[in-house]
C-alpha positions as a Python dict, from the first residue, in 0.01 Angstrom:
ca = {
    (1, 'M'): (0, 0, 0),
    (2, 'G'): (-24, 301, 281),
    (3, 'V'): (185, 591, 306),
    (4, 'E'): (403, 436, 582),
    (5, 'G'): (461, 114, 361),
    (6, 'K'): (557, 336, 104),
    (7, 'E'): (814, 521, 305),
    (8, 'R'): (951, 206, 475),
    (9, 'N'): (1032, 66, 157),
    (10, 'R'): (1200, 385, 44),
    (11, 'D'): (1394, 365, 316),
    (12, 'L'): (1494, -2, 279),
    (13, 'D'): (1606, 100, -49),
    (14, 'M'): (1819, 387, 45),
    (15, 'G'): (1977, 171, 321),
    (16, 'A'): (2061, -108, 71),
    (17, 'Q'): (2211, 144, -156),
    (18, 'V'): (2419, 315, 93),
    (19, 'I'): (2566, -58, 219),
    (20, 'S'): (2581, -161, -147),
    (21, 'G'): (2806, 168, -225),
    (22, 'H'): (3024, 110, 85),
    (23, 'M'): (3087, -259, -22),
    (24, 'G'): (3184, -184, -372),
    (25, 'K'): (3427, 68, -267),
    (26, 'T'): (3564, -194, -32),
    (27, 'I'): (3597, -455, -285),
    (28, 'Q'): (3756, -223, -536),
    (29, 'R'): (4023, -120, -258),
    (30, 'L'): (4098, -480, -179),
    (31, 'R'): (4136, -575, -543),
    (32, 'K'): (4398, -268, -595),
    (33, 'A'): (4565, -388, -285),
    (34, 'Y'): (4615, -720, -441),
    (35, 'N'): (4675, -578, -776),
    (36, 'L'): (4428, -758, -926),
    (37, 'S'): (4235, -714, -1236),
    (38, 'L'): (3864, -726, -1300),
    (39, 'S'): (3927, -1044, -1502),
    (40, 'E'): (4180, -1174, -1242),
    (41, 'L'): (3923, -1146, -987),
    (42, 'A'): (3659, -1304, -1183),
    (43, 'E'): (3869, -1587, -1253),
    (44, 'Q'): (3974, -1661, -884),
    (45, 'S'): (3595, -1571, -724),
    (46, 'G'): (3360, -1725, -993),
    (47, 'V'): (3199, -1412, -1023),
    (48, 'A'): (3139, -1261, -1366),
    (49, 'K'): (3381, -971, -1463),
    (50, 'S'): (3063, -736, -1571),
    (51, 'I'): (2891, -806, -1206),
    (52, 'I'): (3208, -723, -1028),
    (53, 'S'): (3233, -397, -1247),
    (54, 'Q'): (2874, -314, -1152),
    (55, 'I'): (2925, -368, -779),
    (56, 'E'): (3222, -157, -762),
    (57, 'R'): (3043, 101, -959),
    (58, 'N'): (2716, 67, -724),
    (59, 'E'): (2484, -37, -1001),
    (60, 'T'): (2377, -357, -877),
    (61, 'N'): (2265, -503, -532),
    (62, 'P'): (2468, -868, -534),
    (63, 'T'): (2318, -1163, -378),
    (64, 'L'): (2468, -1316, -47),
    (65, 'A'): (2658, -1577, -249),
    (66, 'T'): (2810, -1344, -487),
    (67, 'I'): (2961, -1144, -172),
    (68, 'W'): (3062, -1475, -9),
    (69, 'R'): (3246, -1565, -332),
    (70, 'L'): (3424, -1230, -335),
    (71, 'S'): (3538, -1214, 0),
    (72, 'Q'): (3675, -1566, -27),
    (73, 'A'): (3888, -1459, -341),
    (74, 'L'): (4006, -1138, -123),
    (75, 'D'): (4081, -1320, 201),
    (76, 'V'): (3862, -1105, 402),
    (77, 'S'): (3555, -1157, 625),
    (78, 'I'): (3196, -1085, 486),
    (79, 'E'): (3165, -841, 773),
    (80, 'R'): (3466, -666, 648),
    (81, 'V'): (3302, -626, 298),
    (82, 'L'): (2987, -549, 445),
    (83, 'A'): (3075, -279, 697),
    (84, 'T'): (2966, 76, 626),
    (85, 'S'): (3195, 381, 737),
    (86, 'D'): (2940, 509, 971),
    (87, 'E'): (2915, 129, 1151),
    (88, 'E'): (3282, 83, 1188),
    (89, 'P'): (3425, 208, 1546),
    (90, 'F'): (3665, 436, 1586),
    (91, 'I'): (3885, 177, 1709),
    (92, 'E'): (3907, -104, 1452),
    (93, 'K'): (4052, -431, 1520),
    (94, 'S'): (4191, -687, 1245),
    (95, 'S'): (4249, -1048, 1312),
    (96, 'K'): (4554, -1229, 1179),
    (97, 'A'): (4293, -1412, 925),
    (98, 'D'): (4169, -1120, 824),
    (99, 'T'): (4509, -963, 701),
    (100, 'P'): (4589, -1026, 346),
    (101, 'I'): (4926, -1145, 259),
    (102, 'L'): (5147, -1089, -53),
    (103, 'V'): (5413, -1355, -130),
    (104, 'S'): (5735, -1313, -325),
    (105, 'D'): (5786, -1476, -649),
    (106, 'D'): (6043, -1721, -488),
    (107, 'G'): (5790, -1772, -175),
    (108, 'K'): (6048, -1667, 54),
    (109, 'M'): (5931, -1314, 184),
    (110, 'R'): (5607, -1245, 269),
    (111, 'L'): (5408, -914, 317),
    (112, 'A'): (5132, -871, 551),
    (113, 'I'): (4892, -580, 447),
    (114, 'V'): (4861, -399, 764),
    (115, 'G'): (4777, -61, 644),
    (116, 'W'): (4433, 66, 637),
    (117, 'I'): (4243, -47, 340),
    (118, 'K'): (4101, 311, 258),
    (119, 'T'): (4432, 460, 214),
    (120, 'I'): (4548, 215, -19),
    (121, 'E'): (4575, 428, -333),
    (122, 'W'): (4824, 681, -155),
    (123, 'L'): (4945, 502, 166),
    (124, 'Q'): (5053, 155, 201),
    (125, 'W'): (5216, -39, 473),
    (126, 'Y'): (5344, -383, 545),
    (127, 'D'): (5507, -616, 786),
    (128, 'V'): (5755, -780, 596),
    (129, 'Q'): (5897, -1120, 706),
    (130, 'S'): (6159, -1321, 517),
    (131, 'E'): (6392, -1607, 481),
    (132, 'P'): (6749, -1553, 432),
    (133, 'G'): (6787, -1487, 29),
    (134, 'G'): (6439, -1422, -3),
    (135, 'E'): (6390, -1148, -284),
    (136, 'L'): (6112, -905, -383),
    (137, 'D'): (6131, -771, -728),
    (138, 'S'): (5901, -484, -799),
    (139, 'D'): (5817, -298, -1082),
    (140, 'G'): (5805, 97, -1045),
    (141, 'H'): (5504, 270, -871),
    (142, 'Q'): (5367, 589, -1016),
    (143, 'R'): (5612, 879, -1052),
    (144, 'G'): (5716, 1055, -725),
    (145, 'S'): (5641, 757, -504),
    (146, 'V'): (5873, 670, -197),
    (147, 'E'): (5918, 372, 22),
    (148, 'C'): (6057, 337, 350),
    (149, 'L'): (6209, 5, 505),
    (150, 'S'): (6260, 10, 862),
    (151, 'V'): (6475, -308, 986),
    (152, 'L'): (6319, -489, 1298),
    (153, 'E'): (6534, -790, 1267),
    (154, 'G'): (6804, -941, 1063),
    (155, 'E'): (6979, -763, 751),
    (156, 'F'): (6808, -636, 416),
    (157, 'E'): (6962, -441, 100),
    (158, 'V'): (6770, -267, -137),
    (159, 'Q'): (6871, -209, -506),
    (160, 'I'): (6789, 32, -767),
    (161, 'G'): (6973, 15, -1060),
    (162, 'D'): (7326, -1, -1005),
    (163, 'V'): (7285, 148, -658),
    (164, 'T'): (7276, -101, -352),
    (165, 'H'): (7221, -4, 27),
    (166, 'Q'): (7205, -225, 346),
    (167, 'A'): (7059, -177, 667),
    (168, 'K'): (7047, -379, 990),
    (169, 'A'): (6818, -378, 1296),
    (170, 'G'): (6719, -31, 1386),
    (171, 'E'): (6804, 126, 1075),
    (172, 'T'): (6573, 234, 774),
    (173, 'L'): (6636, 292, 394),
    (174, 'R'): (6424, 528, 226),
    (175, 'Y'): (6405, 535, -151),
    (176, 'R'): (6232, 628, -477),
    (177, 'C'): (6016, 346, -597),
    (178, 'D'): (5893, 472, -906),
    (179, 'R'): (6155, 267, -1098),
    (180, 'R'): (6212, -75, -1091),
    (181, 'H'): (6344, -185, -699),
    (182, 'I'): (6445, -508, -562),
    (183, 'V'): (6412, -566, -176),
    (184, 'R'): (6634, -864, -14),
    (185, 'C'): (6701, -1037, 291),
    (186, 'V'): (7048, -1074, 315),
    (187, 'G'): (7269, -1271, 561),
    (188, 'N'): (7211, -1590, 725),
    (189, 'M'): (6935, -1504, 947),
    (190, 'P'): (6570, -1459, 883),
    (191, 'G'): (6458, -1078, 849),
    (192, 'R'): (6185, -876, 937),
    (193, 'A'): (6072, -517, 860),
    (194, 'T'): (5805, -278, 837),
    (195, 'M'): (5763, -133, 476),
    (196, 'V'): (5572, 182, 389),
    (197, 'C'): (5469, 300, 41),
    (198, 'I'): (5405, 672, -1),
    (199, 'L'): (5249, 704, -335),
    (200, 'K'): (5227, 1029, -494),
    (201, 'A'): (5481, 1174, -224),
    (202, 'A'): (5663, 1407, -433),
    (203, 'V'): (5806, 1449, -771),
    (204, 'M'): (6189, 1377, -713),
    (205, 'D'): (6469, 1480, -984),
}
């Protein structure tokens, strides 16, 4: 093999490693956004836990079939998984089908993850839509986390311990979410709100 051939193979290997590295970070961010463990993602995707761990650490180059299984389990397109930071446009558009959805245990409240996946570890925001009576019961996030619920339609209430406050359209509730907190859609009308969670916002006494 000539020098040019060796250099080309080296460039191809470096390019593959870069793409694989970005892909691993993307998969890890999406998995954390869904609050999935490696074992849970492995069960949902059919990809071995050890393989997913290696992908996230950029220790292996997965096959297209493996990437497809992971993208299906994480509800995103293969293009989104493979995109690298250098290739992403400054203005990024996400389709409805590309937006992960979380559903409350009672099935009445849906949270579309509209925040940027790259900020998921410190800033998260959601489009919240709920049927009347919908309830989202959440465990506490890490200490110092703050959540902001801006009501667009209907009426919501937030309960933390024995304290409960309500907000109507045009109003915002801000509260520490590093302890168990419950968000409810109250009244007889469906509700819609924007929820922003700032992790590690401050140590609040």
